[in-house]
Coordinates of C-alpha atoms in Angstrom, one line a residue:
X410 CA 0.0 0.0 0.0
X411 CA 1.1 3.6 -0.6
X412 CA 2.3 5.6 2.4
X413 CA 0.3 8.8 3.2
X414 CA 2.4 11.9 2.5
X415 CA 2.5 14.7 5.1
X416 CA 0.8 17.9 4.3
X417 CA 3.3 20.6 3.3
X418 CA 1.1 23.7 3.2
X419 CA -2.4 23.2 2.1
X420 CA -4.2 25.7 0.0
X421 CA -3.6 28.8 2.1
X422 CA -0.7 30.5 4.0
X423 CA -1.7 31.9 7.4
X424 CA -0.3 35.2 8.8
X425 CA -0.7 36.0 12.5
X426 CA -0.7 39.5 14.0
X427 CA -0.9 40.2 17.7
X428 CA -1.3 40.3 20.6
X429 CA -2.5 43.9 20.6
X430 CA -2.3 46.7 23.2
X431 CA -5.2 46.5 25.6
X432 CA -5.4 50.2 26.2
X433 CA -5.6 52.1 29.5
X434 CA -7.2 50.6 32.6
X435 CA -10.6 52.2 33.4
X436 CA -11.4 53.9 36.7
X437 CA -14.2 52.0 38.4
X438 CA -16.2 52.4 41.6
X439 CA -15.9 49.6 44.1
X440 CA -17.6 47.4 45.1
X441 CA -18.9 47.1 41.6
X442 CA -22.2 45.8 43.0
X443 CA -24.5 47.5 45.5
X444 CA -24.8 45.4 48.7
X445 CA -28.5 44.3 49.1
X446 CA -30.0 42.8 52.2
X447 CA -32.0 40.4 50.1
X448 CA -28.8 39.0 48.4
X449 CA -26.1 39.2 51.1
X450 CA -24.8 36.1 52.8
X451 CA -24.7 37.2 56.4
X452 CA -23.2 36.3 59.7
X453 CA -24.6 38.7 62.3
X454 CA -22.5 37.0 65.1
X455 CA -19.2 37.8 63.5
X456 CA -20.4 40.9 61.6
X457 CA -19.2 39.4 58.2
X458 CA -21.3 39.9 55.1
X459 CA -20.5 38.5 51.6
X460 CA -22.0 39.2 48.2
X461 CA -20.7 38.6 44.7
X462 CA -17.1 38.0 45.8
X463 CA -17.0 41.1 48.1
X464 CA -16.8 40.8 51.9
X465 CA -17.7 43.5 54.3
X466 CA -16.9 43.2 58.0
X467 CA -16.7 45.5 61.0
X468 CA -15.4 45.7 64.6
X469 CA -19.0 45.9 65.9
X470 CA -22.5 46.9 64.9
X471 CA -25.5 48.3 66.7
X472 CA -28.5 45.9 66.5
X473 CA -31.2 47.1 64.0
X474 CA -33.7 49.1 66.0
X475 CA -36.8 48.7 63.8
X476 CA -37.9 48.0 60.2
X477 CA -36.9 51.5 59.1
X478 CA -33.3 51.8 60.4
X479 CA -30.6 49.1 59.7
X480 CA -27.0 49.3 61.0
X481 CA -25.0 46.4 59.5
X482 CA -21.6 47.4 58.0
X483 CA -22.7 46.3 54.5
X484 CA -25.2 49.2 54.6
X485 CA -22.2 51.5 54.0
X486 CA -21.8 49.9 50.5
X487 CA -25.5 49.8 49.4
X488 CA -25.0 52.9 47.3
X489 CA -28.1 54.4 48.8
X490 CA -27.6 57.8 50.5
X491 CA -30.9 57.5 52.4
X492 CA -31.6 61.3 52.6
X493 CA -34.9 60.9 54.3
X494 CA -34.4 62.3 57.8
X495 CA -33.0 60.1 60.5
X496 CA -34.4 56.9 59.0
X497 CA -32.3 54.8 56.6
X498 CA -29.5 52.3 56.5
X499 CA -25.9 53.0 57.4
X500 CA -23.1 51.4 59.5
X501 CA -23.5 52.2 63.2
X502 CA -21.1 50.8 65.8
X503 CA -22.2 49.0 68.9
X504 CA -23.6 51.3 71.6
X505 CA -21.0 51.7 74.4
X506 CA -18.6 54.2 75.9
X507 CA -15.5 53.6 73.8
X508 CA -15.5 57.2 72.4
X509 CA -15.6 58.8 75.9
X510 CA -11.9 59.8 75.7
X511 CA -10.7 63.4 75.4
X512 CA -12.7 65.3 72.8
X513 CA -14.7 62.1 71.9
X514 CA -11.6 60.3 70.7
X515 CA -11.4 56.5 70.9
X516 CA -10.6 55.3 74.4
X517 CA -8.8 51.9 74.2
X518 CA -9.3 51.3 77.9
X519 CA -13.1 51.2 77.4
X520 CA -12.8 48.1 75.2
X521 CA -11.6 44.6 76.2
X522 CA -10.0 43.6 74.0
X523 CA -9.0 46.9 72.4
X524 CA -10.6 47.2 68.9
X525 CA -7.8 47.1 66.3
X526 CA -7.8 46.4 62.6
X527 CA -4.3 44.8 62.6
X528 CA -0.5 45.4 62.6
X529 CA 0.3 49.0 61.5
X530 CA -3.2 50.3 62.2
X531 CA -4.4 52.7 65.0
X532 CA -6.9 51.5 67.6
X533 CA -10.6 52.2 67.0
X534 CA -13.8 50.8 65.5
X535 CA -13.2 49.7 62.0
X536 CA -15.0 48.7 58.8
X537 CA -13.3 46.5 56.2
X538 CA -13.9 45.7 52.5
X539 CA -12.3 42.7 50.8
X540 CA -12.3 42.7 47.0
X541 CA -12.2 39.8 44.6
X542 CA -9.0 41.2 43.0
X543 CA -6.4 43.8 44.0
X544 CA -6.9 47.4 42.9
X545 CA -4.8 50.6 43.0
X546 CA -7.0 53.1 44.9
X547 CA -7.2 56.5 43.3
X548 CA -9.6 58.1 45.9
X549 CA -12.3 57.4 48.4
X550 CA -15.6 59.4 49.0
X551 CA -16.6 59.4 52.7
X552 CA -20.2 60.2 53.5
X553 CA -21.4 61.1 57.1
X554 CA -24.9 61.3 58.5
X555 CA -25.9 64.9 57.7
X556 CA -28.9 65.0 60.0
X557 CA -27.3 63.7 63.2
X558 CA -24.4 66.1 63.7
X559 CA -23.6 64.8 67.2
X560 CA -22.6 61.4 65.9
X561 CA -20.4 62.2 62.9
X562 CA -17.1 60.1 62.6
X563 CA -14.9 63.2 62.0
X564 CA -11.4 61.7 62.3
X565 CA -10.4 58.5 60.6
X566 CA -7.6 56.6 58.9
X567 CA -7.8 54.6 55.7
X568 CA -5.5 51.5 55.3
X569 CA -4.7 49.0 52.6
X570 CA -3.6 45.4 53.0
X571 CA -2.9 42.3 51.0
X572 CA -2.9 39.7 53.8
X573 CA -5.6 41.0 56.1
X574 CA -3.2 41.4 58.9
X575 CA -0.5 44.0 58.0
X576 CA -1.9 47.4 57.1
X577 CA -0.5 50.5 55.3
X578 CA -1.9 53.9 56.0
X579 CA -3.3 55.6 52.8
X580 CA -5.3 58.5 54.3
X581 CA -5.3 60.4 57.6
X582 CA -8.3 62.7 57.9
X583 CA -9.3 65.0 60.7
X584 CA -12.2 67.3 61.4
X585 CA -14.6 66.2 58.6
X586 CA -18.0 67.6 59.2
X587 CA -19.1 67.9 55.6
X588 CA -21.8 65.5 54.3
X589 CA -19.3 64.1 51.8
X590 CA -15.7 64.6 51.0
X591 CA -13.3 63.1 48.5
X592 CA -9.9 61.8 49.7
X593 CA -7.1 61.3 47.1
X594 CA -4.7 58.4 47.6
X595 CA -1.1 58.8 46.5
X596 CA 0.0 55.3 47.3
X597 CA 0.4 53.5 43.9
X598 CA 0.5 49.9 45.4
X599 CA -2.3 47.4 44.7
X600 CA -4.4 46.2 47.6
X601 CA -7.0 43.5 48.1
X602 CA -8.3 44.8 51.5
X603 CA -9.3 48.4 52.6
X604 CA -10.1 49.3 56.1
X605 CA -11.3 52.6 57.7
X606 CA -10.6 53.1 61.4
X607 CA -12.7 55.7 63.3
X608 CA -10.5 57.8 65.6
X609 CA -12.8 60.5 66.8
X610 CA -16.5 61.4 66.7
X611 CA -18.2 64.8 66.8
X612 CA -20.2 64.6 70.0
X613 CA -22.2 62.0 71.8
X614 CA -20.1 59.3 73.3
X615 CA -22.3 56.2 72.7
X616 CA -22.1 55.6 68.9
X617 CA -21.5 57.1 65.5
X618 CA -23.2 56.8 62.1
X619 CA -21.2 56.2 58.9
X620 CA -23.5 56.7 55.9
X621 CA -21.5 55.5 52.9
X622 CA -18.1 54.6 51.5
X623 CA -17.1 54.7 47.9
X624 CA -13.8 53.4 46.6
X625 CA -12.5 54.4 43.1
X626 CA -9.5 52.6 41.5
X627 CA -8.0 50.5 38.9
X628 CA -7.9 46.7 38.6
X629 CA -4.5 45.1 38.8
X630 CA -5.1 42.6 35.9
X631 CA -6.1 45.4 33.5
X632 CA -2.7 46.9 33.7
X633 CA -0.4 43.9 33.8
X634 CA 1.3 43.5 30.5
X635 CA -1.1 45.9 28.8
X636 CA -1.8 43.3 26.2
X637 CA -4.9 41.3 25.2
X638 CA -5.2 37.9 23.8
X639 CA -6.9 39.2 20.6
X640 CA -5.0 37.9 17.6
X641 CA -5.7 38.6 13.9
X642 CA -5.3 35.9 11.2
X643 CA -5.2 36.6 7.5
X644 CA -4.7 34.1 4.7
X645 CA -3.5 34.1 1.0
X646 CA -3.6 31.4 -1.6
X647 CA -0.6 29.0 -1.3
X648 CA 1.8 28.6 -4.3
X649 CA 1.0 25.2 -5.9
X650 CA 3.9 22.7 -5.5
X651 CA 5.3 21.9 -9.0
X652 CA 8.4 19.9 -8.2
X653 CA 7.7 16.2 -8.8
X654 CA 4.1 16.8 -9.7
X655 CA 2.6 14.0 -11.7
X656 CA 1.2 15.1 -15.1

């Protein structure tokens, strides 16, 4: 029997171009989803709340008082400013006396154990967001409860982490009494965790209200390599083989 000859080119010649530049990473708001009480996977004992790959947790929370007001930490990421008087949903810390220090600053002696986010972070009540992937944070918008001026978290620090235990300071803010304020971040590192620590409140010693947090940044994967897997193929007719052709 005759042996089958290997194919030496076929009828076309392929030409490959690529990969191509992906283009600049796009600034996005994080979390990319709004936390929703009907969708969140919740643990009210540990104050941990998960939805769509994002995890929100906090040092404490005040129990919800009625059907109108809700105080879990994920309410700070529901993208609802709730500007309807005192009712609404926002993170409120557990009612106690831990801000009865000088000028309503956090008093570590009032908490056993002292509330602390982790190594490198100051003491205080904290709220933490874990993202599915690292981002480089460009800025944060911080919203306070405009109609309850005695319970505004006025002084805070923002931290970033990649292991949920060691924290790098990104913002140190004092004296915020505006309803909302934008805080730019100069640190160009990528972080998977962001935590806000409340250092001081405006007045009453028992608890504060943090209305909303918005993080704006760039995904890490969108900037690594700056290339995409898109590849272009073109083809032309192959030159017929004439050497040894049977006629």
